[in-house]
Amino acid sequence: MRHVAPQDSLEIRPLSEPVLLILTSLAGHPRHGYALIKDIEMLSSGRVRMSTGTLFGALKRLLEDGWIERFEQDDTARQKQAYRLTGTGRRQLEAELERMKQLTRAGFARLRAAEAL
Amino acid sequence: MKRSYELLLILYPRAHRAEFSGEMRQVFEAAAAEHREQGRAAYAGFLLSELIGLMAGAARAWVTPQRAAQAAAARYRHLPQEVADAQQRVDDNIIGMVHPIANHQFEKARTFSNLEREARANLRMVQERYGMES
């Protein structure tokens, strides 16, 4: 499958589910690792319990891409590092949610059209 | 269980361990405590999911080609060629270990483990020659 990016967009690519869930979780406020796992479990209605391997693999890629950054909290140790969205990360999340919204709309329109036949 | 988790973290590239192993351990311990309270089945399911996640995460950390190449370039940039080559041999044998472990081919994994030990001894020797600390 080939993805064609709109010409005037930032680098838009469909996000994997772990990445989408992490960005969505951080959209509210900064969170550290365990809080992310718990929030993602809640966001997905208990369907996704991310393992530490998956979580920190995704966090590393997001840090390298500059979509999230470490957030220093006075009361947290190095082992309880918090993360937050950067401007780029926020724009990527908005673009992905918009893409999903359009796809959802188109999908429902097709279903309705099929039912009307 | 904490000790087993720490051992499995060895599967990750050194740079990844240096950056995240403390946080990973801390999150694992918190999640393990929570699942232990939910009973044996929940705890066993959690441990299995963690094991698979760690294996897959370690494999991804090593084999994502572009990122791995960039990381290797950054890691070896300031090293003398001989040291960089010795370090590369250590890393290659660690990569070689991941797939057999994931597929329960322990004999093959042991071969890579022995090669890795030899490569590491060679690396220490080369580093000493260059007056570097291992």
Short mmCIF file of C-alpha atoms in Angstrom, two decimals:
data_model
loop_
_atom_site.label_atom_id
_atom_site.label_comp_id
_atom_site.label_asym_id
_atom_site.label_seq_id
_atom_site.Cartn_x
_atom_site.Cartn_y
_atom_site.Cartn_z
CA MET A 1 0.00 0.00 0.00
CA ARG A 2 1.35 3.41 -0.94
CA HIS A 3 0.52 6.53 1.04
CA VAL A 4 0.36 9.79 -0.87
CA ALA A 5 1.05 12.84 1.28
CA PRO A 6 -0.83 16.06 0.54
CA GLN A 7 1.50 18.53 -1.13
CA ASP A 8 1.29 21.31 1.42
CA SER A 9 1.46 19.11 4.50
CA LEU A 10 4.14 18.51 7.08
CA GLU A 11 5.52 14.98 6.95
CA ILE A 12 2.23 13.13 7.38
CA ARG A 13 2.26 9.37 7.70
CA PRO A 14 -0.33 7.12 9.28
CA LEU A 15 0.65 6.47 12.87
CA SER A 16 0.93 3.05 14.46
CA GLU A 17 -1.55 2.36 17.24
CA PRO A 18 1.02 2.62 20.08
CA VAL A 19 2.23 5.97 18.75
CA LEU A 20 -1.30 7.30 18.31
CA LEU A 21 -2.24 6.24 21.83
CA ILE A 22 0.90 7.75 23.37
CA LEU A 23 0.42 11.07 21.56
CA THR A 24 -3.26 11.14 22.55
CA SER A 25 -2.39 10.41 26.15
CA LEU A 26 0.18 13.21 26.22
CA ALA A 27 -2.21 15.67 24.54
CA GLY A 28 -3.75 16.42 27.94
CA HIS A 29 -0.68 16.93 30.06
CA PRO A 30 2.81 15.47 30.66
CA ARG A 31 2.96 11.91 31.98
CA HIS A 32 5.66 9.48 33.06
CA GLY A 33 5.94 5.85 31.88
CA TYR A 34 3.58 4.06 34.25
CA ALA A 35 0.98 6.84 34.06
CA LEU A 36 1.10 6.48 30.26
CA ILE A 37 0.43 2.74 30.46
CA LYS A 38 -2.52 3.27 32.79
CA ASP A 39 -3.97 6.13 30.73
CA ILE A 40 -3.62 4.18 27.47
CA GLU A 41 -5.43 1.26 29.07
CA MET A 42 -8.25 3.63 29.99
CA LEU A 43 -8.28 5.40 26.59
CA SER A 44 -8.63 2.04 24.83
CA SER A 45 -11.33 0.82 27.25
CA GLY A 46 -8.98 -1.85 28.60
CA ARG A 47 -8.18 -3.27 25.14
CA VAL A 48 -4.52 -2.17 25.08
CA ARG A 49 -2.08 -2.85 27.91
CA MET A 50 1.22 -1.70 26.54
CA SER A 51 4.31 -3.64 27.59
CA THR A 52 7.39 -1.73 28.73
CA GLY A 53 9.24 -2.93 25.61
CA THR A 54 6.61 -1.47 23.29
CA LEU A 55 6.20 1.71 25.32
CA PHE A 56 9.86 2.64 25.57
CA GLY A 57 10.60 1.64 21.97
CA ALA A 58 7.89 4.05 20.84
CA LEU A 59 9.01 6.77 23.28
CA LYS A 60 12.57 6.54 21.95
CA ARG A 61 11.42 6.95 18.34
CA LEU A 62 9.15 9.85 19.28
CA LEU A 63 12.01 11.58 21.13
CA GLU A 64 14.32 11.10 18.14
CA ASP A 65 11.68 12.52 15.78
CA GLY A 66 11.13 15.48 18.09
CA TRP A 67 7.42 14.74 18.55
CA ILE A 68 7.77 14.52 22.33
CA GLU A 69 10.32 15.81 24.81
CA ARG A 70 11.41 15.07 28.33
CA PHE A 71 9.72 17.26 30.89
CA GLU A 72 11.57 18.08 34.07
CA GLN A 73 9.43 17.92 37.17
CA ASP A 74 10.93 19.09 40.40
CA ASP A 75 9.49 16.22 42.40
CA THR A 76 10.46 13.35 40.10
CA ALA A 77 13.61 11.29 39.98
CA ARG A 78 15.45 10.37 36.78
CA GLN A 79 13.73 6.96 36.90
CA LYS A 80 10.35 8.69 36.84
CA GLN A 81 10.87 10.93 33.84
CA ALA A 82 7.83 12.72 32.41
CA TYR A 83 7.21 13.31 28.71
CA ARG A 84 5.17 15.94 26.91
CA LEU A 85 4.12 16.73 23.34
CA THR A 86 6.15 19.20 21.28
CA GLY A 87 4.55 21.52 18.74
CA THR A 88 5.46 19.08 15.97
CA GLY A 89 3.96 16.18 17.90
CA ARG A 90 0.74 18.12 18.43
CA ARG A 91 0.50 18.95 14.70
CA GLN A 92 1.13 15.32 13.78
CA LEU A 93 -1.59 14.16 16.17
CA GLU A 94 -4.05 16.73 14.83
CA ALA A 95 -3.26 15.67 11.24
CA GLU A 96 -3.74 12.00 12.10
CA LEU A 97 -7.04 12.61 13.90
CA GLU A 98 -8.24 14.68 10.94
CA ARG A 99 -7.26 11.87 8.57
CA MET A 100 -9.14 9.36 10.70
CA LYS A 101 -12.16 11.66 10.87
CA GLN A 102 -12.29 11.93 7.07
CA LEU A 103 -11.88 8.17 6.69
CA THR A 104 -14.62 7.50 9.27
CA ARG A 105 -16.95 9.91 7.51
CA ALA A 106 -16.28 8.30 4.13
CA GLY A 107 -16.72 4.81 5.60
CA PHE A 108 -20.10 5.63 7.14
CA ALA A 109 -21.24 7.33 3.93
CA ARG A 110 -20.45 4.17 1.97
CA LEU A 111 -22.30 2.01 4.52
CA ARG A 112 -25.35 4.26 4.39
CA ALA A 113 -25.30 4.22 0.59
CA ALA A 114 -25.09 0.43 0.57
CA GLU A 115 -28.00 0.14 3.03
CA ALA A 116 -30.12 2.48 0.89
CA LEU A 117 -29.81 0.21 -2.16
CA MET B 1 11.55 -11.61 38.60
CA LYS B 2 13.23 -8.22 38.79
CA ARG B 3 16.58 -9.93 38.16
CA SER B 4 15.20 -11.78 35.11
CA TYR B 5 13.87 -8.52 33.72
CA GLU B 6 17.24 -6.86 34.19
CA LEU B 7 18.92 -9.76 32.39
CA LEU B 8 16.54 -9.44 29.44
CA LEU B 9 17.39 -5.75 29.14
CA ILE B 10 20.86 -6.88 28.03
CA LEU B 11 19.23 -7.72 24.70
CA TYR B 12 18.87 -4.00 23.99
CA PRO B 13 21.58 -1.87 22.40
CA ARG B 14 23.82 -0.21 24.94
CA ALA B 15 22.61 3.29 24.04
CA HIS B 16 18.99 2.26 24.62
CA ARG B 17 19.88 0.68 27.96
CA ALA B 18 21.78 3.74 29.07
CA GLU B 19 18.84 5.97 28.25
CA PHE B 20 15.86 3.90 29.40
CA SER B 21 16.77 0.88 31.55
CA GLY B 22 16.18 2.69 34.86
CA GLU B 23 12.75 3.91 33.78
CA MET B 24 11.84 0.55 32.24
CA ARG B 25 12.71 -1.29 35.46
CA GLN B 26 10.72 1.17 37.54
CA VAL B 27 7.63 0.91 35.31
CA PHE B 28 7.93 -2.89 35.19
CA GLU B 29 8.06 -3.11 38.99
CA ALA B 30 5.00 -0.89 39.40
CA ALA B 31 3.01 -2.84 36.80
CA ALA B 32 4.18 -6.20 38.23
CA ALA B 33 3.00 -5.23 41.71
CA GLU B 34 -0.40 -4.27 40.34
CA HIS B 35 -0.84 -7.51 38.39
CA ARG B 36 0.40 -9.67 41.26
CA GLU B 37 -2.55 -8.42 43.30
CA GLN B 38 -4.95 -9.50 40.56
CA GLY B 39 -4.12 -13.18 40.90
CA ARG B 40 -1.92 -15.79 39.29
CA ALA B 41 -3.54 -15.80 35.85
CA ALA B 42 -3.32 -12.01 35.48
CA TYR B 43 0.28 -12.03 36.67
CA ALA B 44 1.26 -14.85 34.28
CA GLY B 45 -0.42 -13.03 31.38
CA PHE B 46 1.41 -9.85 32.31
CA LEU B 47 4.79 -11.61 32.44
CA LEU B 48 4.21 -13.26 29.08
CA SER B 49 3.21 -9.95 27.50
CA GLU B 50 6.30 -8.29 28.99
CA LEU B 51 8.56 -11.07 27.69
CA ILE B 52 7.17 -10.79 24.16
CA GLY B 53 7.27 -6.98 24.32
CA LEU B 54 10.91 -6.99 25.41
CA MET B 55 11.97 -9.47 22.72
CA ALA B 56 10.15 -7.57 19.99
CA GLY B 57 11.33 -4.20 21.35
CA ALA B 58 14.96 -5.35 21.48
CA ALA B 59 14.78 -6.79 17.97
CA ARG B 60 13.27 -3.55 16.66
CA ALA B 61 15.88 -1.48 18.46
CA TRP B 62 18.64 -3.43 16.69
CA VAL B 63 17.23 -3.95 13.24
CA THR B 64 15.50 -0.68 12.36
CA PRO B 65 18.10 -0.11 9.65
CA GLN B 66 18.40 3.64 9.30
CA ARG B 67 18.13 4.42 12.99
CA ALA B 68 20.51 1.61 13.89
CA ALA B 69 23.01 2.87 11.33
CA GLN B 70 22.74 6.41 12.65
CA ALA B 71 23.10 5.21 16.23
CA ALA B 72 26.11 3.08 15.27
CA ALA B 73 27.69 5.98 13.40
CA ALA B 74 27.23 8.21 16.45
CA ARG B 75 28.51 5.48 18.78
CA TYR B 76 31.63 4.73 16.75
CA ARG B 77 32.35 8.22 15.39
CA HIS B 78 35.12 9.07 17.83
CA LEU B 79 36.62 5.60 18.12
CA PRO B 80 39.82 4.38 16.45
CA GLN B 81 38.94 2.05 13.55
CA GLU B 82 40.26 -1.04 15.33
CA VAL B 83 38.15 -0.35 18.42
CA ALA B 84 35.09 0.44 16.29
CA ASP B 85 35.49 -2.89 14.44
CA ALA B 86 35.84 -4.80 17.72
CA GLN B 87 32.76 -3.06 19.11
CA GLN B 88 30.86 -3.86 15.92
CA ARG B 89 31.66 -7.58 16.32
CA VAL B 90 30.25 -7.50 19.87
CA ASP B 91 27.07 -5.79 18.65
CA ASP B 92 26.66 -8.19 15.71
CA ASN B 93 26.79 -11.20 18.02
CA ILE B 94 24.21 -9.65 20.34
CA ILE B 95 21.94 -9.09 17.32
CA GLY B 96 22.55 -12.70 16.32
CA MET B 97 21.34 -13.84 19.74
CA VAL B 98 17.92 -12.15 19.58
CA HIS B 99 16.28 -14.27 16.87
CA PRO B 100 17.33 -17.71 18.27
CA ILE B 101 16.15 -16.75 21.77
CA ALA B 102 12.79 -15.60 20.40
CA ASN B 103 12.47 -18.94 18.59
CA HIS B 104 13.66 -21.08 21.49
CA GLN B 105 16.79 -22.17 19.59
CA PHE B 106 18.90 -22.10 22.70
CA GLU B 107 21.82 -24.04 21.28
CA LYS B 108 22.22 -21.47 18.52
CA ALA B 109 21.76 -18.65 21.04
CA ARG B 110 24.52 -20.17 23.18
CA THR B 111 26.86 -20.19 20.18
CA PHE B 112 26.25 -16.47 19.67
CA SER B 113 26.62 -15.91 23.40
CA ASN B 114 30.07 -17.58 23.35
CA LEU B 115 31.08 -15.58 20.29
CA GLU B 116 29.88 -12.42 22.00
CA ARG B 117 31.99 -13.23 25.08
CA GLU B 118 35.07 -13.75 22.92
CA ALA B 119 34.36 -10.56 20.98
CA ARG B 120 33.97 -8.65 24.23
CA ALA B 121 37.30 -9.99 25.54
CA ASN B 122 38.92 -8.92 22.27
CA LEU B 123 37.30 -5.49 22.57
CA ARG B 124 38.72 -5.04 26.08
CA MET B 125 42.17 -5.98 24.81
CA VAL B 126 41.99 -3.51 21.91
CA GLN B 127 40.65 -0.79 24.19
CA GLU B 128 43.55 -1.34 26.62
CA ARG B 129 45.98 -1.04 23.73
CA TYR B 130 44.53 2.38 22.98
CA GLY B 131 44.53 3.33 26.64
CA MET B 132 40.75 3.36 26.76
CA GLU B 133 38.55 2.24 29.64
CA SER B 134 36.01 -0.49 28.84
#
